[in-house]
Amino acid sequence: MPFLPMRRCVTVGAGTVEHRADELISYWHRHDLHEVEYAVSGLAEIRTPTTHYLMPPSYAAWVPAGVEHSPLLRNVTTIAVFFDPAVFDFPYSRAAVIPVPPVLREMMRYATRWPIGRGEDDAEADTFFKALAAVVRGQLAHEAPLSLPTTDDPVVRDVMAYTTDHLAEVTAARVCRAVGISERVLRRRFAAVLGQSWREYLRQVRLIRAMALLSTPTTSVGEIATEVGFGSASALARAFRAWTGESPSAYRDRWLTTAALDDPSHLTST
């Protein structure tokens, strides 16, 4: 897998890329730089060979230098900050999703004045990116559970695809009929390949989908619960609170407050 060059000048130790993706962008590549990418608006996704990461608004993806990955970007605006590993030391050697508190959000927005492709570095940029890197290091200790496993096993892959496409009404019996396996095979093969049960996977997908839909202010919590298969707003609220520590309504209110501060009109496509 080739490296995707980001710098025109090797003395540039850190910088940003602003991006607006209207059409689907998805391609496998690596960087020789560490990357943290923040979804200003929309739901961005990133795949590695072993994991599928989702980054709704207020979350960012951490991708260390050298890690093979593929973005899945459509109708989304992102800011990516890149760090030279020879200059910036980070504790995480694997990809992760981290929460973006207001201080990190504002620092990443401010950092857009220094693109990674600029011709030379300067002292102000050096000082600023050192401070930004320190905030990112702190957030890496608070990794968010916004990822799903991936696999090359054809049966489990088909089960996962059917499950995610039919969240509102999927059952073990229905997915087994669709894929052509027994429920006994489903239980054993899913656990053997992914290390978790199918029902655990289903609950995880439903919660992540619900989190993404909560960024749509016109859809009620009850409608979201039905769409992702929880059946009622109270059932979704119980599961969502156990997973995140807050209610769906509280999460939505917090996200809307953040979204009001994030005006993506200043971003340009690259």
PDB file of N, CA and C in Angstrom, residues 85-167:
ATOM      1  N   PRO A  85       5.715  12.174  12.944  1.00  0.00           N
ATOM      2  CA  PRO A  85       6.081  11.340  14.093  1.00  0.00           C
ATOM      3  C   PRO A  85       7.508  11.554  14.573  1.00  0.00           C
ATOM      4  N   ALA A  86       8.366  12.145  13.739  1.00  0.00           N
ATOM      5  CA  ALA A  86       9.731  12.446  14.173  1.00  0.00           C
ATOM      6  C   ALA A  86       9.771  13.649  15.108  1.00  0.00           C
ATOM      7  N   VAL A  87       8.685  14.424  15.109  1.00  0.00           N
ATOM      8  CA  VAL A  87       8.620  15.634  15.924  1.00  0.00           C
ATOM      9  C   VAL A  87       7.653  15.478  17.089  1.00  0.00           C
ATOM     10  N   PHE A  88       6.558  14.762  16.857  1.00  0.00           N
ATOM     11  CA  PHE A  88       5.495  14.637  17.847  1.00  0.00           C
ATOM     12  C   PHE A  88       5.365  13.182  18.291  1.00  0.00           C
ATOM     13  N   ASP A  89       5.451  12.965  19.591  1.00  0.00           N
ATOM     14  CA  ASP A  89       5.349  11.624  20.153  1.00  0.00           C
ATOM     15  C   ASP A  89       3.933  11.391  20.675  1.00  0.00           C
ATOM     16  N   PHE A  90       3.294  10.303  20.214  1.00  0.00           N
ATOM     17  CA  PHE A  90       1.953   9.945  20.668  1.00  0.00           C
ATOM     18  C   PHE A  90       1.954   8.516  21.201  1.00  0.00           C
ATOM     19  N   PRO A  91       1.134   8.233  22.229  1.00  0.00           N
ATOM     20  CA  PRO A  91       1.159   6.905  22.844  1.00  0.00           C
ATOM     21  C   PRO A  91       0.407   5.835  22.072  1.00  0.00           C
ATOM     22  N   TYR A  92      -0.510   6.230  21.179  1.00  0.00           N
ATOM     23  CA  TYR A  92      -1.368   5.267  20.504  1.00  0.00           C
ATOM     24  C   TYR A  92      -0.768   4.851  19.170  1.00  0.00           C
ATOM     25  N   SER A  93      -0.605   3.535  18.968  1.00  0.00           N
ATOM     26  CA  SER A  93      -0.080   3.021  17.702  1.00  0.00           C
ATOM     27  C   SER A  93      -1.171   2.375  16.859  1.00  0.00           C
ATOM     28  N   ARG A  94      -2.422   2.509  17.277  1.00  0.00           N
ATOM     29  CA  ARG A  94      -3.548   1.968  16.502  1.00  0.00           C
ATOM     30  C   ARG A  94      -4.599   3.052  16.342  1.00  0.00           C
ATOM     31  N   ALA A  95      -5.486   2.836  15.395  1.00  0.00           N
ATOM     32  CA  ALA A  95      -6.541   3.810  15.143  1.00  0.00           C
ATOM     33  C   ALA A  95      -7.540   3.819  16.294  1.00  0.00           C
ATOM     34  N   ALA A  96      -8.230   4.938  16.469  1.00  0.00           N
ATOM     35  CA  ALA A  96      -9.213   5.081  17.535  1.00  0.00           C
ATOM     36  C   ALA A  96     -10.144   6.238  17.205  1.00  0.00           C
ATOM     37  N   VAL A  97     -11.258   6.319  17.917  1.00  0.00           N
ATOM     38  CA  VAL A  97     -12.160   7.460  17.831  1.00  0.00           C
ATOM     39  C   VAL A  97     -12.164   8.145  19.190  1.00  0.00           C
ATOM     40  N   ILE A  98     -11.990   9.465  19.192  1.00  0.00           N
ATOM     41  CA  ILE A  98     -11.895  10.216  20.439  1.00  0.00           C
ATOM     42  C   ILE A  98     -12.927  11.340  20.447  1.00  0.00           C
ATOM     43  N   PRO A  99     -13.436  11.703  21.631  1.00  0.00           N
ATOM     44  CA  PRO A  99     -14.345  12.852  21.708  1.00  0.00           C
ATOM     45  C   PRO A  99     -13.598  14.159  21.471  1.00  0.00           C
ATOM     46  N   VAL A 100     -14.299  15.121  20.901  1.00  0.00           N
ATOM     47  CA  VAL A 100     -13.713  16.434  20.615  1.00  0.00           C
ATOM     48  C   VAL A 100     -14.373  17.467  21.522  1.00  0.00           C
ATOM     49  N   PRO A 101     -13.745  17.836  22.630  1.00  0.00           N
ATOM     50  CA  PRO A 101     -14.302  18.878  23.495  1.00  0.00           C
ATOM     51  C   PRO A 101     -14.161  20.238  22.829  1.00  0.00           C
ATOM     52  N   PRO A 102     -14.822  21.264  23.344  1.00  0.00           N
ATOM     53  CA  PRO A 102     -14.772  22.589  22.714  1.00  0.00           C
ATOM     54  C   PRO A 102     -13.357  23.105  22.485  1.00  0.00           C
ATOM     55  N   VAL A 103     -12.440  22.889  23.442  1.00  0.00           N
ATOM     56  CA  VAL A 103     -11.086  23.423  23.266  1.00  0.00           C
ATOM     57  C   VAL A 103     -10.397  22.790  22.064  1.00  0.00           C
ATOM     58  N   LEU A 104     -10.565  21.477  21.872  1.00  0.00           N
ATOM     59  CA  LEU A 104      -9.943  20.818  20.727  1.00  0.00           C
ATOM     60  C   LEU A 104     -10.615  21.238  19.429  1.00  0.00           C
ATOM     61  N   ARG A 105     -11.940  21.367  19.444  1.00  0.00           N
ATOM     62  CA  ARG A 105     -12.656  21.807  18.249  1.00  0.00           C
ATOM     63  C   ARG A 105     -12.158  23.173  17.790  1.00  0.00           C
ATOM     64  N   GLU A 106     -12.049  24.122  18.731  1.00  0.00           N
ATOM     65  CA  GLU A 106     -11.627  25.466  18.357  1.00  0.00           C
ATOM     66  C   GLU A 106     -10.160  25.497  17.925  1.00  0.00           C
ATOM     67  N   MET A 107      -9.331  24.674  18.555  1.00  0.00           N
ATOM     68  CA  MET A 107      -7.928  24.631  18.159  1.00  0.00           C
ATOM     69  C   MET A 107      -7.773  24.069  16.750  1.00  0.00           C
ATOM     70  N   MET A 108      -8.556  23.047  16.414  1.00  0.00           N
ATOM     71  CA  MET A 108      -8.472  22.484  15.066  1.00  0.00           C
ATOM     72  C   MET A 108      -8.967  23.477  14.029  1.00  0.00           C
ATOM     73  N   ARG A 109     -10.004  24.222  14.363  1.00  0.00           N
ATOM     74  CA  ARG A 109     -10.486  25.244  13.436  1.00  0.00           C
ATOM     75  C   ARG A 109      -9.433  26.337  13.244  1.00  0.00           C
ATOM     76  N   TYR A 110      -8.797  26.743  14.329  1.00  0.00           N
ATOM     77  CA  TYR A 110      -7.760  27.767  14.239  1.00  0.00           C
ATOM     78  C   TYR A 110      -6.561  27.262  13.437  1.00  0.00           C
ATOM     79  N   ALA A 111      -6.273  25.961  13.561  1.00  0.00           N
ATOM     80  CA  ALA A 111      -5.105  25.380  12.894  1.00  0.00           C
ATOM     81  C   ALA A 111      -5.228  25.374  11.377  1.00  0.00           C
ATOM     82  N   THR A 112      -6.429  25.606  10.844  1.00  0.00           N
ATOM     83  CA  THR A 112      -6.594  25.575   9.393  1.00  0.00           C
ATOM     84  C   THR A 112      -5.828  26.695   8.688  1.00  0.00           C
ATOM     85  N   ARG A 113      -5.327  27.665   9.429  1.00  0.00           N
ATOM     86  CA  ARG A 113      -4.522  28.723   8.802  1.00  0.00           C
ATOM     87  C   ARG A 113      -3.152  28.205   8.379  1.00  0.00           C
ATOM     88  N   TRP A 114      -2.802  26.975   8.830  1.00  0.00           N
ATOM     89  CA  TRP A 114      -1.508  26.384   8.464  1.00  0.00           C
ATOM     90  C   TRP A 114      -1.721  25.063   7.740  1.00  0.00           C
ATOM     91  N   PRO A 115      -1.974  25.070   6.445  1.00  0.00           N
ATOM     92  CA  PRO A 115      -2.149  23.822   5.690  1.00  0.00           C
ATOM     93  C   PRO A 115      -0.882  22.971   5.730  1.00  0.00           C
ATOM     94  N   ILE A 116      -1.054  21.662   5.680  1.00  0.00           N
ATOM     95  CA  ILE A 116       0.102  20.771   5.700  1.00  0.00           C
ATOM     96  C   ILE A 116       0.916  20.922   4.414  1.00  0.00           C
ATOM     97  N   GLY A 117       0.285  21.396   3.350  1.00  0.00           N
ATOM     98  CA  GLY A 117       0.990  21.546   2.091  1.00  0.00           C
ATOM     99  C   GLY A 117       1.662  22.885   1.881  1.00  0.00           C
ATOM    100  N   ARG A 118       1.805  23.675   2.953  1.00  0.00           N
ATOM    101  CA  ARG A 118       2.441  24.991   2.804  1.00  0.00           C
ATOM    102  C   ARG A 118       3.944  24.820   2.537  1.00  0.00           C
ATOM    103  N   GLY A 119       4.556  25.867   2.066  1.00  0.00           N
ATOM    104  CA  GLY A 119       5.942  25.778   1.634  1.00  0.00           C
ATOM    105  C   GLY A 119       6.981  25.819   2.725  1.00  0.00           C
ATOM    106  N   GLU A 120       6.638  26.379   3.888  1.00  0.00           N
ATOM    107  CA  GLU A 120       7.617  26.450   4.966  1.00  0.00           C
ATOM    108  C   GLU A 120       6.911  26.541   6.309  1.00  0.00           C
ATOM    109  N   ASP A 121       7.609  26.171   7.377  1.00  0.00           N
ATOM    110  CA  ASP A 121       7.060  26.239   8.713  1.00  0.00           C
ATOM    111  C   ASP A 121       7.464  27.554   9.360  1.00  0.00           C
ATOM    112  N   ASP A 122       6.899  27.827  10.537  1.00  0.00           N
ATOM    113  CA  ASP A 122       7.276  29.037  11.262  1.00  0.00           C
ATOM    114  C   ASP A 122       7.119  28.782  12.751  1.00  0.00           C
ATOM    115  N   ALA A 123       7.696  29.663  13.556  1.00  0.00           N
ATOM    116  CA  ALA A 123       7.743  29.471  15.002  1.00  0.00           C
ATOM    117  C   ALA A 123       6.352  29.471  15.620  1.00  0.00           C
ATOM    118  N   GLU A 124       5.467  30.350  15.124  1.00  0.00           N
ATOM    119  CA  GLU A 124       4.115  30.397  15.676  1.00  0.00           C
ATOM    120  C   GLU A 124       3.395  29.077  15.460  1.00  0.00           C
ATOM    121  N   ALA A 125       3.512  28.523  14.252  1.00  0.00           N
ATOM    122  CA  ALA A 125       2.879  27.241  13.963  1.00  0.00           C
ATOM    123  C   ALA A 125       3.458  26.139  14.842  1.00  0.00           C
ATOM    124  N   ASP A 126       4.766  26.102  15.003  1.00  0.00           N
ATOM    125  CA  ASP A 126       5.404  25.091  15.846  1.00  0.00           C
ATOM    126  C   ASP A 126       4.835  25.116  17.254  1.00  0.00           C
ATOM    127  N   THR A 127       4.749  26.292  17.831  1.00  0.00           N
ATOM    128  CA  THR A 127       4.247  26.435  19.194  1.00  0.00           C
ATOM    129  C   THR A 127       2.792  26.007  19.295  1.00  0.00           C
ATOM    130  N   PHE A 128       1.993  26.415  18.315  1.00  0.00           N
ATOM    131  CA  PHE A 128       0.574  26.094  18.354  1.00  0.00           C
ATOM    132  C   PHE A 128       0.343  24.585  18.229  1.00  0.00           C
ATOM    133  N   PHE A 129       1.017  23.943  17.280  1.00  0.00           N
ATOM    134  CA  PHE A 129       0.779  22.515  17.076  1.00  0.00           C
ATOM    135  C   PHE A 129       1.307  21.675  18.236  1.00  0.00           C
ATOM    136  N   LYS A 130       2.309  22.146  18.952  1.00  0.00           N
ATOM    137  CA  LYS A 130       2.742  21.441  20.163  1.00  0.00           C
ATOM    138  C   LYS A 130       1.628  21.447  21.207  1.00  0.00           C
ATOM    139  N   ALA A 131       0.943  22.590  21.345  1.00  0.00           N
ATOM    140  CA  ALA A 131      -0.176  22.676  22.282  1.00  0.00           C
ATOM    141  C   ALA A 131      -1.347  21.809  21.822  1.00  0.00           C
ATOM    142  N   LEU A 132      -1.620  21.828  20.515  1.00  0.00           N
ATOM    143  CA  LEU A 132      -2.701  21.009  19.966  1.00  0.00           C
ATOM    144  C   LEU A 132      -2.411  19.528  20.162  1.00  0.00           C
ATOM    145  N   ALA A 133      -1.179  19.120  19.948  1.00  0.00           N
ATOM    146  CA  ALA A 133      -0.786  17.718  20.133  1.00  0.00           C
ATOM    147  C   ALA A 133      -1.001  17.286  21.581  1.00  0.00           C
ATOM    148  N   ALA A 134      -0.734  18.175  22.522  1.00  0.00           N
ATOM    149  CA  ALA A 134      -0.922  17.844  23.934  1.00  0.00           C
ATOM    150  C   ALA A 134      -2.397  17.581  24.242  1.00  0.00           C
ATOM    151  N   VAL A 135      -3.293  18.357  23.641  1.00  0.00           N
ATOM    152  CA  VAL A 135      -4.722  18.143  23.844  1.00  0.00           C
ATOM    153  C   VAL A 135      -5.152  16.812  23.239  1.00  0.00           C
ATOM    154  N   VAL A 136      -4.646  16.507  22.046  1.00  0.00           N
ATOM    155  CA  VAL A 136      -4.977  15.229  21.401  1.00  0.00           C
ATOM    156  C   VAL A 136      -4.503  14.062  22.263  1.00  0.00           C
ATOM    157  N   ARG A 137      -3.292  14.162  22.807  1.00  0.00           N
ATOM    158  CA  ARG A 137      -2.789  13.089  23.674  1.00  0.00           C
ATOM    159  C   ARG A 137      -3.731  12.871  24.855  1.00  0.00           C
ATOM    160  N   GLY A 138      -4.219  13.949  25.419  1.00  0.00           N
ATOM    161  CA  GLY A 138      -5.147  13.825  26.536  1.00  0.00           C
ATOM    162  C   GLY A 138      -6.439  13.132  26.143  1.00  0.00           C
ATOM    163  N   GLN A 139      -6.945  13.423  24.961  1.00  0.00           N
ATOM    164  CA  GLN A 139      -8.196  12.820  24.506  1.00  0.00           C
ATOM    165  C   GLN A 139      -8.034  11.350  24.135  1.00  0.00           C
ATOM    166  N   LEU A 140      -6.835  10.940  23.778  1.00  0.00           N
ATOM    167  CA  LEU A 140      -6.615   9.529  23.442  1.00  0.00           C
ATOM    168  C   LEU A 140      -6.857   8.615  24.642  1.00  0.00           C
ATOM    169  N   ALA A 141      -6.837   9.186  25.825  1.00  0.00           N
ATOM    170  CA  ALA A 141      -7.137   8.400  27.026  1.00  0.00           C
ATOM    171  C   ALA A 141      -8.638   8.197  27.204  1.00  0.00           C
ATOM    172  N   HIS A 142      -9.442   8.822  26.339  1.00  0.00           N
ATOM    173  CA  HIS A 142     -10.903   8.729  26.447  1.00  0.00           C
ATOM    174  C   HIS A 142     -11.498   8.189  25.148  1.00  0.00           C
ATOM    175  N   GLU A 143     -10.930   7.105  24.652  1.00  0.00           N
ATOM    176  CA  GLU A 143     -11.389   6.516  23.394  1.00  0.00           C
ATOM    177  C   GLU A 143     -12.874   6.186  23.466  1.00  0.00           C
ATOM    178  N   ALA A 144     -13.605   6.524  22.404  1.00  0.00           N
ATOM    179  CA  ALA A 144     -15.047   6.290  22.348  1.00  0.00           C
ATOM    180  C   ALA A 144     -15.344   4.946  21.685  1.00  0.00           C
ATOM    181  N   PRO A 145     -16.405   4.246  22.121  1.00  0.00           N
ATOM    182  CA  PRO A 145     -16.727   2.922  21.562  1.00  0.00           C
ATOM    183  C   PRO A 145     -17.482   3.020  20.248  1.00  0.00           C
ATOM    184  N   LEU A 146     -16.926   3.756  19.298  1.00  0.00           N
ATOM    185  CA  LEU A 146     -17.618   3.993  18.025  1.00  0.00           C
ATOM    186  C   LEU A 146     -16.944   3.225  16.891  1.00  0.00           C
ATOM    187  N   SER A 147     -16.855   1.923  17.060  1.00  0.00           N
ATOM    188  CA  SER A 147     -16.229   1.110  16.026  1.00  0.00           C
ATOM    189  C   SER A 147     -16.931  -0.232  15.926  1.00  0.00           C
ATOM    190  N   LEU A 148     -16.833  -0.818  14.746  1.00  0.00           N
ATOM    191  CA  LEU A 148     -17.399  -2.126  14.481  1.00  0.00           C
ATOM    192  C   LEU A 148     -16.319  -3.016  13.885  1.00  0.00           C
ATOM    193  N   PRO A 149     -16.358  -4.304  14.166  1.00  0.00           N
ATOM    194  CA  PRO A 149     -15.348  -5.198  13.585  1.00  0.00           C
ATOM    195  C   PRO A 149     -15.591  -5.416  12.095  1.00  0.00           C
ATOM    196  N   THR A 150     -14.558  -5.806  11.393  1.00  0.00           N
ATOM    197  CA  THR A 150     -14.671  -6.213   9.992  1.00  0.00           C
ATOM    198  C   THR A 150     -14.068  -7.607   9.852  1.00  0.00           C
ATOM    199  N   THR A 151     -14.393  -8.283   8.763  1.00  0.00           N
ATOM    200  CA  THR A 151     -13.893  -9.635   8.562  1.00  0.00           C
ATOM    201  C   THR A 151     -13.895  -9.992   7.087  1.00  0.00           C
ATOM    202  N   ASP A 152     -13.024 -10.939   6.733  1.00  0.00           N
ATOM    203  CA  ASP A 152     -13.011 -11.485   5.373  1.00  0.00           C
ATOM    204  C   ASP A 152     -13.828 -12.772   5.283  1.00  0.00           C
ATOM    205  N   ASP A 153     -14.325 -13.269   6.415  1.00  0.00           N
ATOM    206  CA  ASP A 153     -15.144 -14.483   6.407  1.00  0.00           C
ATOM    207  C   ASP A 153     -16.433 -14.192   5.633  1.00  0.00           C
ATOM    208  N   PRO A 154     -16.704 -14.918   4.544  1.00  0.00           N
ATOM    209  CA  PRO A 154     -17.843 -14.557   3.681  1.00  0.00           C
ATOM    210  C   PRO A 154     -19.194 -14.696   4.368  1.00  0.00           C
ATOM    211  N   VAL A 155     -19.364 -15.708   5.203  1.00  0.00           N
ATOM    212  CA  VAL A 155     -20.646 -15.908   5.873  1.00  0.00           C
ATOM    213  C   VAL A 155     -20.894 -14.806   6.894  1.00  0.00           C
ATOM    214  N   VAL A 156     -19.910 -14.550   7.745  1.00  0.00           N
ATOM    215  CA  VAL A 156     -20.076 -13.514   8.759  1.00  0.00           C
ATOM    216  C   VAL A 156     -20.221 -12.144   8.114  1.00  0.00           C
ATOM    217  N   ARG A 157     -19.483 -11.921   7.032  1.00  0.00           N
ATOM    218  CA  ARG A 157     -19.607 -10.639   6.323  1.00  0.00           C
ATOM    219  C   ARG A 157     -21.020 -10.453   5.789  1.00  0.00           C
ATOM    220  N   ASP A 158     -21.630 -11.513   5.253  1.00  0.00           N
ATOM    221  CA  ASP A 158     -23.004 -11.420   4.752  1.00  0.00           C
ATOM    222  C   ASP A 158     -23.992 -11.200   5.900  1.00  0.00           C
ATOM    223  N   VAL A 159     -23.749 -11.852   7.022  1.00  0.00           N
ATOM    224  CA  VAL A 159     -24.607 -11.649   8.191  1.00  0.00           C
ATOM    225  C   VAL A 159     -24.543 -10.192   8.644  1.00  0.00           C
ATOM    226  N   MET A 160     -23.336  -9.635   8.713  1.00  0.00           N
ATOM    227  CA  MET A 160     -23.169  -8.249   9.133  1.00  0.00           C
ATOM    228  C   MET A 160     -23.864  -7.298   8.168  1.00  0.00           C
ATOM    229  N   ALA A 161     -23.733  -7.543   6.866  1.00  0.00           N
ATOM    230  CA  ALA A 161     -24.345  -6.671   5.869  1.00  0.00           C
ATOM    231  C   ALA A 161     -25.871  -6.704   5.968  1.00  0.00           C
ATOM    232  N   TYR A 162     -26.447  -7.909   6.103  1.00  0.00           N
ATOM    233  CA  TYR A 162     -27.898  -8.009   6.220  1.00  0.00           C
ATOM    234  C   TYR A 162     -28.376  -7.332   7.496  1.00  0.00           C
ATOM    235  N   THR A 163     -27.637  -7.535   8.566  1.00  0.00           N
ATOM    236  CA  THR A 163     -28.019  -6.958   9.853  1.00  0.00           C
ATOM    237  C   THR A 163     -28.077  -5.439   9.779  1.00  0.00           C
ATOM    238  N   THR A 164     -27.043  -4.816   9.259  1.00  0.00           N
ATOM    239  CA  THR A 164     -26.994  -3.355   9.208  1.00  0.00           C
ATOM    240  C   THR A 164     -28.024  -2.777   8.241  1.00  0.00           C
ATOM    241  N   ASP A 165     -28.423  -3.553   7.238  1.00  0.00           N
ATOM    242  CA  ASP A 165     -29.400  -3.065   6.264  1.00  0.00           C
ATOM    243  C   ASP A 165     -30.849  -3.264   6.712  1.00  0.00           C
ATOM    244  N   HIS A 166     -31.060  -4.025   7.793  1.00  0.00           N
ATOM    245  CA  HIS A 166     -32.428  -4.336   8.229  1.00  0.00           C
ATOM    246  C   HIS A 166     -32.580  -4.166   9.742  1.00  0.00           C
ATOM    247  N   LEU A 167     -32.041  -3.079  10.274  1.00  0.00           N
ATOM    248  CA  LEU A 167     -32.032  -2.908  11.719  1.00  0.00           C
ATOM    249  C   LEU A 167     -33.434  -2.855  12.317  1.00  0.00           C
TER     250      LEU A 167
END
